[in-house]
PDB file of C-alpha atoms in Angstrom:
ATOM      1  CA  GLN A  63      52.835  58.710 118.870  1.00 57.00           C
ATOM      2  CA  VAL A  64      50.450  61.649 119.100  1.00 58.00           C
ATOM      3  CA  GLN A  65      47.128  61.215 117.368  1.00 65.00           C
ATOM      4  CA  ILE A  66      46.074  64.348 115.522  1.00 60.00           C
ATOM      5  CA  LYS A  67      42.436  65.029 116.410  1.00 63.00           C
ATOM      6  CA  GLU A  68      40.162  68.033 116.420  1.00 59.00           C
ATOM      7  CA  ASP A  69      41.229  68.978 119.943  1.00 61.00           C
ATOM      8  CA  PHE A  70      44.943  68.731 119.169  1.00 59.00           C
ATOM      9  CA  CYS A  71      45.568  72.430 119.697  1.00 61.00           C
ATOM     10  CA  GLY A  72      44.147  72.192 123.196  1.00 58.00           C
ATOM     11  CA  MET A  73      46.476  69.411 124.366  1.00 57.00           C
ATOM     12  CA  ASP A  74      49.063  70.152 127.034  1.00 59.00           C
ATOM     13  CA  VAL A  75      51.937  68.905 124.855  1.00 59.00           C
ATOM     14  CA  ASN A  76      51.151  71.443 122.155  1.00 59.00           C
ATOM     15  CA  GLN A  77      52.457  74.732 123.479  1.00 60.00           C
ATOM     16  CA  PRO A  78      51.812  77.699 121.193  1.00 58.00           C
ATOM     17  CA  LEU A  79      54.681  79.988 120.266  1.00 62.00           C
ATOM     18  CA  GLY A  80      54.056  83.668 120.781  1.00 65.00           C
ATOM     19  CA  THR A  81      56.087  86.591 119.493  1.00 70.00           C
ATOM     20  CA  THR A  82      55.707  90.287 118.933  1.00 75.00           C
ATOM     21  CA  ASN A  83      57.858  90.219 115.791  1.00 77.00           C
ATOM     22  CA  PRO A  84      56.196  88.472 112.827  1.00 76.00           C
ATOM     23  CA  ILE A  85      58.237  86.377 110.427  1.00 76.00           C
ATOM     24  CA  GLU A  86      58.572  88.214 107.144  1.00 77.00           C
ATOM     25  CA  THR A  87      60.078  87.260 103.819  1.00 79.00           C
ATOM     26  CA  GLU A  88      60.307  88.492 100.263  1.00 82.00           C
ATOM     27  CA  PRO A  89      59.585  86.522  97.085  1.00 86.00           C
ATOM     28  CA  ALA A  90      62.698  85.213  95.330  1.00 88.00           C
ATOM     29  CA  ILE A  91      61.081  85.682  91.917  1.00 91.00           C
ATOM     30  CA  MET A  92      57.815  87.075  90.571  1.00 92.00           C
ATOM     31  CA  PHE A  93      56.015  86.566  87.251  1.00 92.00           C
ATOM     32  CA  ASP A  94      53.566  88.898  85.547  1.00 91.00           C
ATOM     33  CA  ASN A  95      50.312  87.444  84.190  1.00 91.00           C
ATOM     34  CA  VAL A  96      51.409  83.882  85.020  1.00 92.00           C
ATOM     35  CA  LEU A  97      49.603  81.445  87.308  1.00 95.00           C
ATOM     36  CA  LEU A  98      51.891  78.780  88.769  1.00 95.00           C
ATOM     37  CA  THR A  99      50.181  75.426  89.277  1.00 96.00           C
ATOM     38  CA  SER A 100      53.020  73.070  90.228  1.00 95.00           C
ATOM     39  CA  VAL A 101      56.545  73.046  91.574  1.00 94.00           C
ATOM     40  CA  ALA A 102      59.374  70.535  91.899  1.00 95.00           C
ATOM     41  CA  ALA A 103      62.814  71.300  93.270  1.00 93.00           C
ATOM     42  CA  THR A 104      66.206  69.632  93.217  1.00 92.00           C
ATOM     43  CA  ALA A 105      69.877  70.512  93.681  1.00 90.00           C
ATOM     44  CA  THR A 106      72.854  70.376  91.332  1.00 88.00           C
ATOM     45  CA  ASN A 107      76.441  71.290  92.141  1.00 83.00           C
ATOM     46  CA  ASP A 108      76.116  74.262  94.511  1.00 81.00           C
ATOM     47  CA  TYR A 109      72.725  75.452  93.260  1.00 86.00           C
ATOM     48  CA  SER A 110      69.046  74.804  93.887  1.00 91.00           C
ATOM     49  CA  VAL A 111      66.812  74.457  90.840  1.00 94.00           C
ATOM     50  CA  ALA A 112      63.030  74.813  90.780  1.00 95.00           C
ATOM     51  CA  PHE A 113      60.785  73.592  87.976  1.00 96.00           C
ATOM     52  CA  LEU A 114      57.565  75.583  87.821  1.00 97.00           C
ATOM     53  CA  GLY A 115      54.489  74.516  85.872  1.00 97.00           C
ATOM     54  CA  THR A 116      51.924  77.047  84.704  1.00 96.00           C
ATOM     55  CA  ASN A 117      48.208  77.041  83.967  1.00 95.00           C
ATOM     56  CA  ASP A 118      48.850  77.503  80.219  1.00 95.00           C
ATOM     57  CA  GLY A 119      51.097  74.461  79.768  1.00 96.00           C
ATOM     58  CA  HIS A 120      54.570  75.961  80.165  1.00 97.00           C
ATOM     59  CA  LEU A 121      57.475  74.700  82.260  1.00 97.00           C
ATOM     60  CA  LYS A 122      59.783  77.320  83.716  1.00 97.00           C
ATOM     61  CA  LYS A 123      63.279  76.442  84.918  1.00 96.00           C
ATOM     62  CA  VAL A 124      64.515  78.645  87.738  1.00 96.00           C
ATOM     63  CA  VAL A 125      67.834  78.694  89.593  1.00 94.00           C
ATOM     64  CA  ILE A 126      67.785  79.841  93.224  1.00 91.00           C
ATOM     65  CA  GLU A 127      70.830  81.494  94.758  1.00 85.00           C
ATOM     66  CA  GLY A 128      71.568  82.658  98.269  1.00 77.00           C
ATOM     67  CA  GLN A 129      73.830  85.582  99.072  1.00 72.00           C
ATOM     68  CA  ARG A 130      75.062  86.281 102.600  1.00 69.00           C
ATOM     69  CA  HIS A 131      75.206  89.902 103.765  1.00 64.00           C
ATOM     70  CA  GLN A 132      77.180  90.835 106.877  1.00 66.00           C
ATOM     71  CA  ILE A 133      75.132  93.137 109.120  1.00 68.00           C
ATOM     72  CA  ASN A 134      77.709  93.511 111.887  1.00 70.00           C
ATOM     73  CA  MET A 135      80.442  91.517 113.610  1.00 69.00           C
ATOM     74  CA  ASP A 136      77.980  89.002 115.039  1.00 71.00           C
ATOM     75  CA  GLN A 137      75.083  88.994 112.597  1.00 70.00           C
ATOM     76  CA  SER A 138      74.598  88.221 108.937  1.00 68.00           C
ATOM     77  CA  ARG A 139      71.598  87.905 106.675  1.00 70.00           C
ATOM     78  CA  VAL A 140      71.027  85.632 103.692  1.00 72.00           C
ATOM     79  CA  SER A 141      68.990  86.999 100.802  1.00 77.00           C
ATOM     80  CA  ILE A 142      67.456  84.587  98.309  1.00 83.00           C
ATOM     81  CA  LYS A 143      67.257  85.527  94.650  1.00 87.00           C
ATOM     82  CA  ALA A 144      66.095  83.491  91.688  1.00 91.00           C
ATOM     83  CA  TYR A 145      65.975  83.922  87.944  1.00 91.00           C
ATOM     84  CA  GLU A 146      64.415  82.030  85.071  1.00 94.00           C
ATOM     85  CA  PHE A 147      66.839  80.446  82.610  1.00 94.00           C
ATOM     86  CA  ALA A 148      64.468  78.427  80.408  1.00 94.00           C
ATOM     87  CA  ASP A 149      60.818  78.257  79.357  1.00 96.00           C
ATOM     88  CA  ILE A 150      59.541  75.084  77.675  1.00 95.00           C
ATOM     89  CA  VAL A 151      56.109  74.521  76.157  1.00 96.00           C
ATOM     90  CA  ILE A 152      54.799  71.169  77.416  1.00 96.00           C
ATOM     91  CA  GLN A 153      51.227  71.346  76.107  1.00 95.00           C
ATOM     92  CA  GLN A 154      50.033  74.784  75.142  1.00 95.00           C
ATOM     93  CA  GLY A 155      46.790  75.778  76.847  1.00 93.00           C
ATOM     94  CA  HIS A 156      46.705  72.797  79.215  1.00 95.00           C
ATOM     95  CA  ARG A 157      47.288  73.224  82.937  1.00 96.00           C
ATOM     96  CA  ILE A 158      50.361  71.531  84.422  1.00 96.00           C
ATOM     97  CA  ASN A 159      49.283  69.268  87.293  1.00 96.00           C
ATOM     98  CA  PRO A 160      50.958  69.534  90.708  1.00 92.00           C
ATOM     99  CA  ASP A 161      52.450  66.008  90.628  1.00 87.00           C
ATOM    100  CA  MET A 162      55.799  66.803  88.970  1.00 92.00           C
ATOM    101  CA  PHE A 163      58.862  64.916  90.157  1.00 91.00           C
ATOM    102  CA  VAL A 164      62.534  64.483  89.225  1.00 92.00           C
ATOM    103  CA  ALA A 165      64.132  61.055  88.755  1.00 92.00           C
ATOM    104  CA  HIS A 166      67.223  59.749  86.900  1.00 91.00           C
ATOM    105  CA  GLY A 167      67.943  62.998  85.095  1.00 92.00           C
ATOM    106  CA  TYR A 168      64.379  63.559  83.899  1.00 95.00           C
ATOM    107  CA  LEU A 169      61.478  65.665  85.061  1.00 96.00           C
ATOM    108  CA  TYR A 170      58.074  64.018  84.746  1.00 96.00           C
ATOM    109  CA  VAL A 171      55.428  66.593  83.879  1.00 96.00           C
ATOM    110  CA  MET A 172      51.708  65.811  83.834  1.00 95.00           C
ATOM    111  CA  THR A 173      48.746  67.518  82.264  1.00 94.00           C
ATOM    112  CA  THR A 174      45.200  66.157  82.249  1.00 91.00           C
ATOM    113  CA  ARG A 175      45.874  63.473  79.626  1.00 88.00           C
ATOM    114  CA  ARG A 176      49.594  63.487  79.034  1.00 93.00           C
ATOM    115  CA  VAL A 177      52.802  62.591  80.872  1.00 94.00           C
ATOM    116  CA  THR A 178      55.960  64.192  79.441  1.00 96.00           C
ATOM    117  CA  MET A 179      59.553  63.282  80.229  1.00 96.00           C
ATOM    118  CA  VAL A 180      61.756  66.366  80.112  1.00 96.00           C
ATOM    119  CA  LYS A 181      65.545  66.228  80.449  1.00 95.00           C
ATOM    120  CA  VAL A 182      66.671  68.402  83.326  1.00 94.00           C
ATOM    121  CA  GLN A 183      69.596  69.528  81.179  1.00 94.00           C
ATOM    122  CA  GLU A 184      70.638  69.540  77.525  1.00 94.00           C
ATOM    123  CA  CYS A 185      74.156  70.892  77.780  1.00 95.00           C
ATOM    124  CA  HIS A 186      75.294  69.246  74.549  1.00 94.00           C
ATOM    125  CA  GLN A 187      73.258  71.657  72.423  1.00 95.00           C
ATOM    126  CA  HIS A 188      75.652  74.508  73.324  1.00 96.00           C
ATOM    127  CA  ARG A 189      78.582  74.309  70.919  1.00 94.00           C
ATOM    128  CA  THR A 190      80.807  77.107  72.184  1.00 94.00           C
ATOM    129  CA  CYS A 191      81.978  78.218  75.594  1.00 94.00           C
ATOM    130  CA  MET A 192      80.200  81.553  75.253  1.00 93.00           C
ATOM    131  CA  ASP A 193      76.908  79.822  74.422  1.00 95.00           C
ATOM    132  CA  CYS A 194      77.398  77.352  77.268  1.00 95.00           C
ATOM    133  CA  LEU A 195      78.010  79.923  79.974  1.00 94.00           C
ATOM    134  CA  GLY A 196      75.584  82.382  78.406  1.00 93.00           C
ATOM    135  CA  ALA A 197      72.722  79.898  78.874  1.00 93.00           C
ATOM    136  CA  ARG A 198      73.150  80.389  82.657  1.00 92.00           C
ATOM    137  CA  ASP A 199      72.073  76.792  83.203  1.00 94.00           C
ATOM    138  CA  PRO A 200      73.369  75.603  86.613  1.00 94.00           C
ATOM    139  CA  TYR A 201      73.640  72.041  85.285  1.00 95.00           C
ATOM    140  CA  CYS A 202      75.997  73.027  82.475  1.00 95.00           C
ATOM    141  CA  GLY A 203      79.605  74.149  82.391  1.00 94.00           C
ATOM    142  CA  TRP A 204      82.414  74.343  79.847  1.00 94.00           C
ATOM    143  CA  CYS A 205      84.823  71.397  79.965  1.00 92.00           C
ATOM    144  CA  SER A 206      87.983  73.261  78.939  1.00 88.00           C
ATOM    145  CA  LEU A 207      90.298  70.422  77.990  1.00 84.00           C
ATOM    146  CA  GLU A 208      87.602  68.493  76.110  1.00 89.00           C
ATOM    147  CA  ASN A 209      86.161  71.589  74.428  1.00 90.00           C
ATOM    148  CA  LYS A 210      82.537  70.757  75.188  1.00 95.00           C
ATOM    149  CA  CYS A 211      79.560  71.887  77.249  1.00 96.00           C
ATOM    150  CA  SER A 212      78.608  69.205  79.754  1.00 96.00           C
ATOM    151  CA  ILE A 213      77.470  68.422  83.255  1.00 95.00           C
ATOM    152  CA  ARG A 214      80.286  68.307  85.776  1.00 93.00           C
ATOM    153  CA  ASN A 215      80.304  64.508  86.096  1.00 92.00           C
ATOM    154  CA  ASP A 216      80.907  64.144  82.344  1.00 93.00           C
ATOM    155  CA  CYS A 217      84.066  66.271  82.418  1.00 92.00           C
ATOM    156  CA  ALA A 218      87.236  64.325  83.197  1.00 84.00           C
ATOM    157  CA  GLU A 219      89.206  65.565  86.210  1.00 80.00           C
ATOM    158  CA  ALA A 220      86.641  68.322  86.841  1.00 84.00           C
ATOM    159  CA  THR A 221      87.096  67.959  90.597  1.00 82.00           C
ATOM    160  CA  SER A 222      90.895  68.299  90.511  1.00 81.00           C
ATOM    161  CA  ASP A 223      91.038  71.817  89.046  1.00 83.00           C
ATOM    162  CA  PRO A 224      88.194  74.382  88.974  1.00 85.00           C
ATOM    163  CA  LEU A 225      89.421  75.563  85.557  1.00 88.00           C
ATOM    164  CA  TYR A 226      88.717  72.142  84.008  1.00 90.00           C
ATOM    165  CA  TRP A 227      84.967  72.747  84.313  1.00 92.00           C
ATOM    166  CA  LEU A 228      83.818  76.370  84.158  1.00 92.00           C
ATOM    167  CA  SER A 229      80.358  76.981  85.589  1.00 90.00           C
ATOM    168  CA  TYR A 230      78.118  79.793  84.422  1.00 86.00           C
ATOM    169  CA  LYS A 231      79.039  81.704  87.584  1.00 85.00           C
ATOM    170  CA  SER A 232      82.686  81.853  86.522  1.00 80.00           C
ATOM    171  CA  GLY A 233      81.567  84.185  83.757  1.00 72.00           C
ATOM    172  CA  LYS A 234      84.693  83.808  81.644  1.00 85.00           C
ATOM    173  CA  CYS A 235      85.864  81.218  79.144  1.00 90.00           C
ATOM    174  CA  THR A 236      89.425  80.129  78.412  1.00 88.00           C
ATOM    175  CA  THR A 237      90.459  82.845  75.946  1.00 88.00           C
ATOM    176  CA  ILE A 238      93.619  84.325  74.429  1.00 90.00           C
ATOM    177  CA  SER A 239      93.539  87.937  75.576  1.00 92.00           C
ATOM    178  CA  ASN A 240      96.883  89.097  74.176  1.00 94.00           C
ATOM    179  CA  VAL A 241      99.599  87.999  71.735  1.00 94.00           C
ATOM    180  CA  ASN A 242     103.007  89.634  71.815  1.00 94.00           C
ATOM    181  CA  PRO A 243     104.328  90.456  69.301  1.00 91.00           C
ATOM    182  CA  ALA A 244     101.051  90.790  67.437  1.00 90.00           C
ATOM    183  CA  GLN A 245     102.766  90.641  64.014  1.00 88.00           C
ATOM    184  CA  ILE A 246     106.045  89.283  62.666  1.00 86.00           C
ATOM    185  CA  GLN A 247     107.601  88.951  59.222  1.00 84.00           C
ATOM    186  CA  ARG A 248     107.111  85.670  57.406  1.00 78.00           C
ATOM    187  CA  THR A 249     110.865  85.270  57.114  1.00 83.00           C
ATOM    188  CA  THR A 250     111.378  85.582  60.877  1.00 86.00           C
ATOM    189  CA  THR A 251     111.087  82.915  63.557  1.00 88.00           C
ATOM    190  CA  ARG A 252     110.043  84.235  66.962  1.00 91.00           C
ATOM    191  CA  THR A 253     108.617  83.031  70.244  1.00 94.00           C
ATOM    192  CA  LEU A 254     105.175  84.443  70.888  1.00 94.00           C
ATOM    193  CA  ASN A 255     103.958  85.281  74.379  1.00 95.00           C
ATOM    194  CA  LEU A 256     100.266  84.359  74.653  1.00 95.00           C
ATOM    195  CA  VAL A 257      98.330  85.706  77.630  1.00 95.00           C
ATOM    196  CA  ILE A 258      95.506  83.229  78.259  1.00 92.00           C
ATOM    197  CA  ASP A 259      92.701  83.668  80.787  1.00 90.00           C
ATOM    198  CA  ASN A 260      91.461  80.620  82.733  1.00 86.00           C
ATOM    199  CA  LEU A 261      93.998  78.219  81.235  1.00 88.00           C
ATOM    200  CA  PRO A 262      93.888  74.888  83.128  1.00 86.00           C
ATOM    201  CA  MET A 263      96.919  72.729  83.764  1.00 84.00           C
ATOM    202  CA  THR A 264      97.146  69.575  81.654  1.00 80.00           C
ATOM    203  CA  GLU A 265      97.928  66.255  83.290  1.00 74.00           C
ATOM    204  CA  ASN A 266     101.422  66.056  81.780  1.00 78.00           C
ATOM    205  CA  GLY A 267     101.978  69.800  81.481  1.00 80.00           C
ATOM    206  CA  HIS A 268     102.214  69.496  77.685  1.00 87.00           C
ATOM    207  CA  TYR A 269     100.722  72.188  75.415  1.00 90.00           C
ATOM    208  CA  LEU A 270     100.754  72.645  71.662  1.00 90.00           C
ATOM    209  CA  CYS A 271     100.381  75.754  69.539  1.00 92.00           C
ATOM    210  CA  VAL A 272      98.605  75.322  66.216  1.00 90.00           C
ATOM    211  CA  PHE A 273      99.232  77.742  63.353  1.00 89.00           C
ATOM    212  CA  THR A 274      96.781  77.631  60.446  1.00 86.00           C
ATOM    213  CA  MET A 275      97.289  79.335  57.103  1.00 81.00           C
ATOM    214  CA  TYR A 276      95.465  78.711  53.813  1.00 80.00           C
ATOM    215  CA  GLY A 277      93.829  75.604  55.223  1.00 81.00           C
ATOM    216  CA  LYS A 278      97.115  74.026  56.362  1.00 84.00           C
ATOM    217  CA  SER A 279      98.071  73.631  60.031  1.00 87.00           C
ATOM    218  CA  GLN A 280     101.415  73.253  61.768  1.00 88.00           C
ATOM    219  CA  THR A 281     102.084  72.639  65.444  1.00 91.00           C
ATOM    220  CA  THR A 282     104.911  73.608  67.768  1.00 92.00           C
ATOM    221  CA  ASN A 283     105.579  72.655  71.373  1.00 92.00           C
ATOM    222  CA  ALA A 284     104.517  75.364  73.803  1.00 93.00           C
ATOM    223  CA  THR A 285     105.933  76.188  77.230  1.00 92.00           C
ATOM    224  CA  ARG A 286     103.745  77.209  80.156  1.00 92.00           C
ATOM    225  CA  SER A 287     104.281  80.744  81.456  1.00 92.00           C
ATOM    226  CA  PRO A 288     102.851  82.510  84.535  1.00 92.00           C
ATOM    227  CA  THR A 289     100.229  84.221  82.359  1.00 93.00           C
ATOM    228  CA  GLY A 290      99.710  81.671  79.583  1.00 92.00           C
ATOM    229  CA  VAL A 291     102.136  79.984  77.192  1.00 94.00           C
ATOM    230  CA  PHE A 292     105.176  80.739  75.056  1.00 95.00           C
ATOM    231  CA  CYS A 293     104.747  79.599  71.448  1.00 94.00           C
ATOM    232  CA  PRO A 294     107.652  79.327  69.019  1.00 93.00           C
ATOM    233  CA  THR A 295     106.548  79.992  65.467  1.00 91.00           C
ATOM    234  CA  PRO A 296     107.070  77.283  62.810  1.00 89.00           C
ATOM    235  CA  SER A 297     110.226  77.159  60.758  1.00 87.00           C
ATOM    236  CA  THR A 298     110.014  79.684  57.933  1.00 82.00           C
ATOM    237  CA  ASP A 299     110.822  77.105  55.242  1.00 82.00           C
ATOM    238  CA  THR A 300     107.718  75.104  56.165  1.00 80.00           C
ATOM    239  CA  LEU A 301     105.335  78.030  55.797  1.00 78.00           C
ATOM    240  CA  PRO A 302     103.231  78.385  52.631  1.00 74.00           C
ATOM    241  CA  LEU A 303     103.877  81.345  50.389  1.00 75.00           C
ATOM    242  CA  ILE A 304     101.686  84.364  50.959  1.00 73.00           C
ATOM    243  CA  GLN A 305      99.133  84.453  48.187  1.00 71.00           C
ATOM    244  CA  THR A 306      98.817  87.638  46.216  1.00 70.00           C
ATOM    245  CA  ASP A 307      95.566  89.101  44.984  1.00 64.00           C
ATOM    246  CA  THR A 308      95.385  88.506  41.214  1.00 57.00           C
ATOM    247  CA  ARG A 309      92.087  90.276  40.700  1.00 59.00           C
ATOM    248  CA  PRO A 310      92.195  93.130  38.140  1.00 55.00           C
TER     249      PRO A 310
END
């Protein structure tokens, strides 16, 4: 064990490294008129997350991403970019101390006279897929078959199919992009061809189509197609009559 003393740099075992090319880097993110006073970092899924405390009592959540650029056949370069996806007021006007740390799904944030437990994620507050992915929170994704925004571990079978749990990087929810034919007569029974983006496979391969009219719903058994599902329409004698406008 080497004892670190004042003459450490003069010891024979400590050889200095010399180079003519300095090490340079660029900031991943910059803030205007903000003084950062603390930082804590962790990882979730494939992303790194930094929690940044400020001198005016705010907590900034930042996701850090790396992108590899190929320079030539033998060389590549990784650029680091970051963006802020949340800003939380911990104690307005009070400096966040440097001793932040993450444990058991919470971030512990300290000011001069207060310790605050902050959840690292609150995915449940996003009610729709668009809101979930639009939050750009690396902890959160849309659990397609359970119709909820959650962390990956709370989505059943998320590891078996990437479409079961859509991360914010996927950028697209499970949506019906086309229905053919778009209209049919009430007295006609047809099979509709639904083109559906990001449709995951169910465990038993069973899908249902739900038709709702005047507050009443009917279901039919759907068949998986290469681009979505085929949906037979309900029997015409089970459909409610089309209401007419009786206003003068």
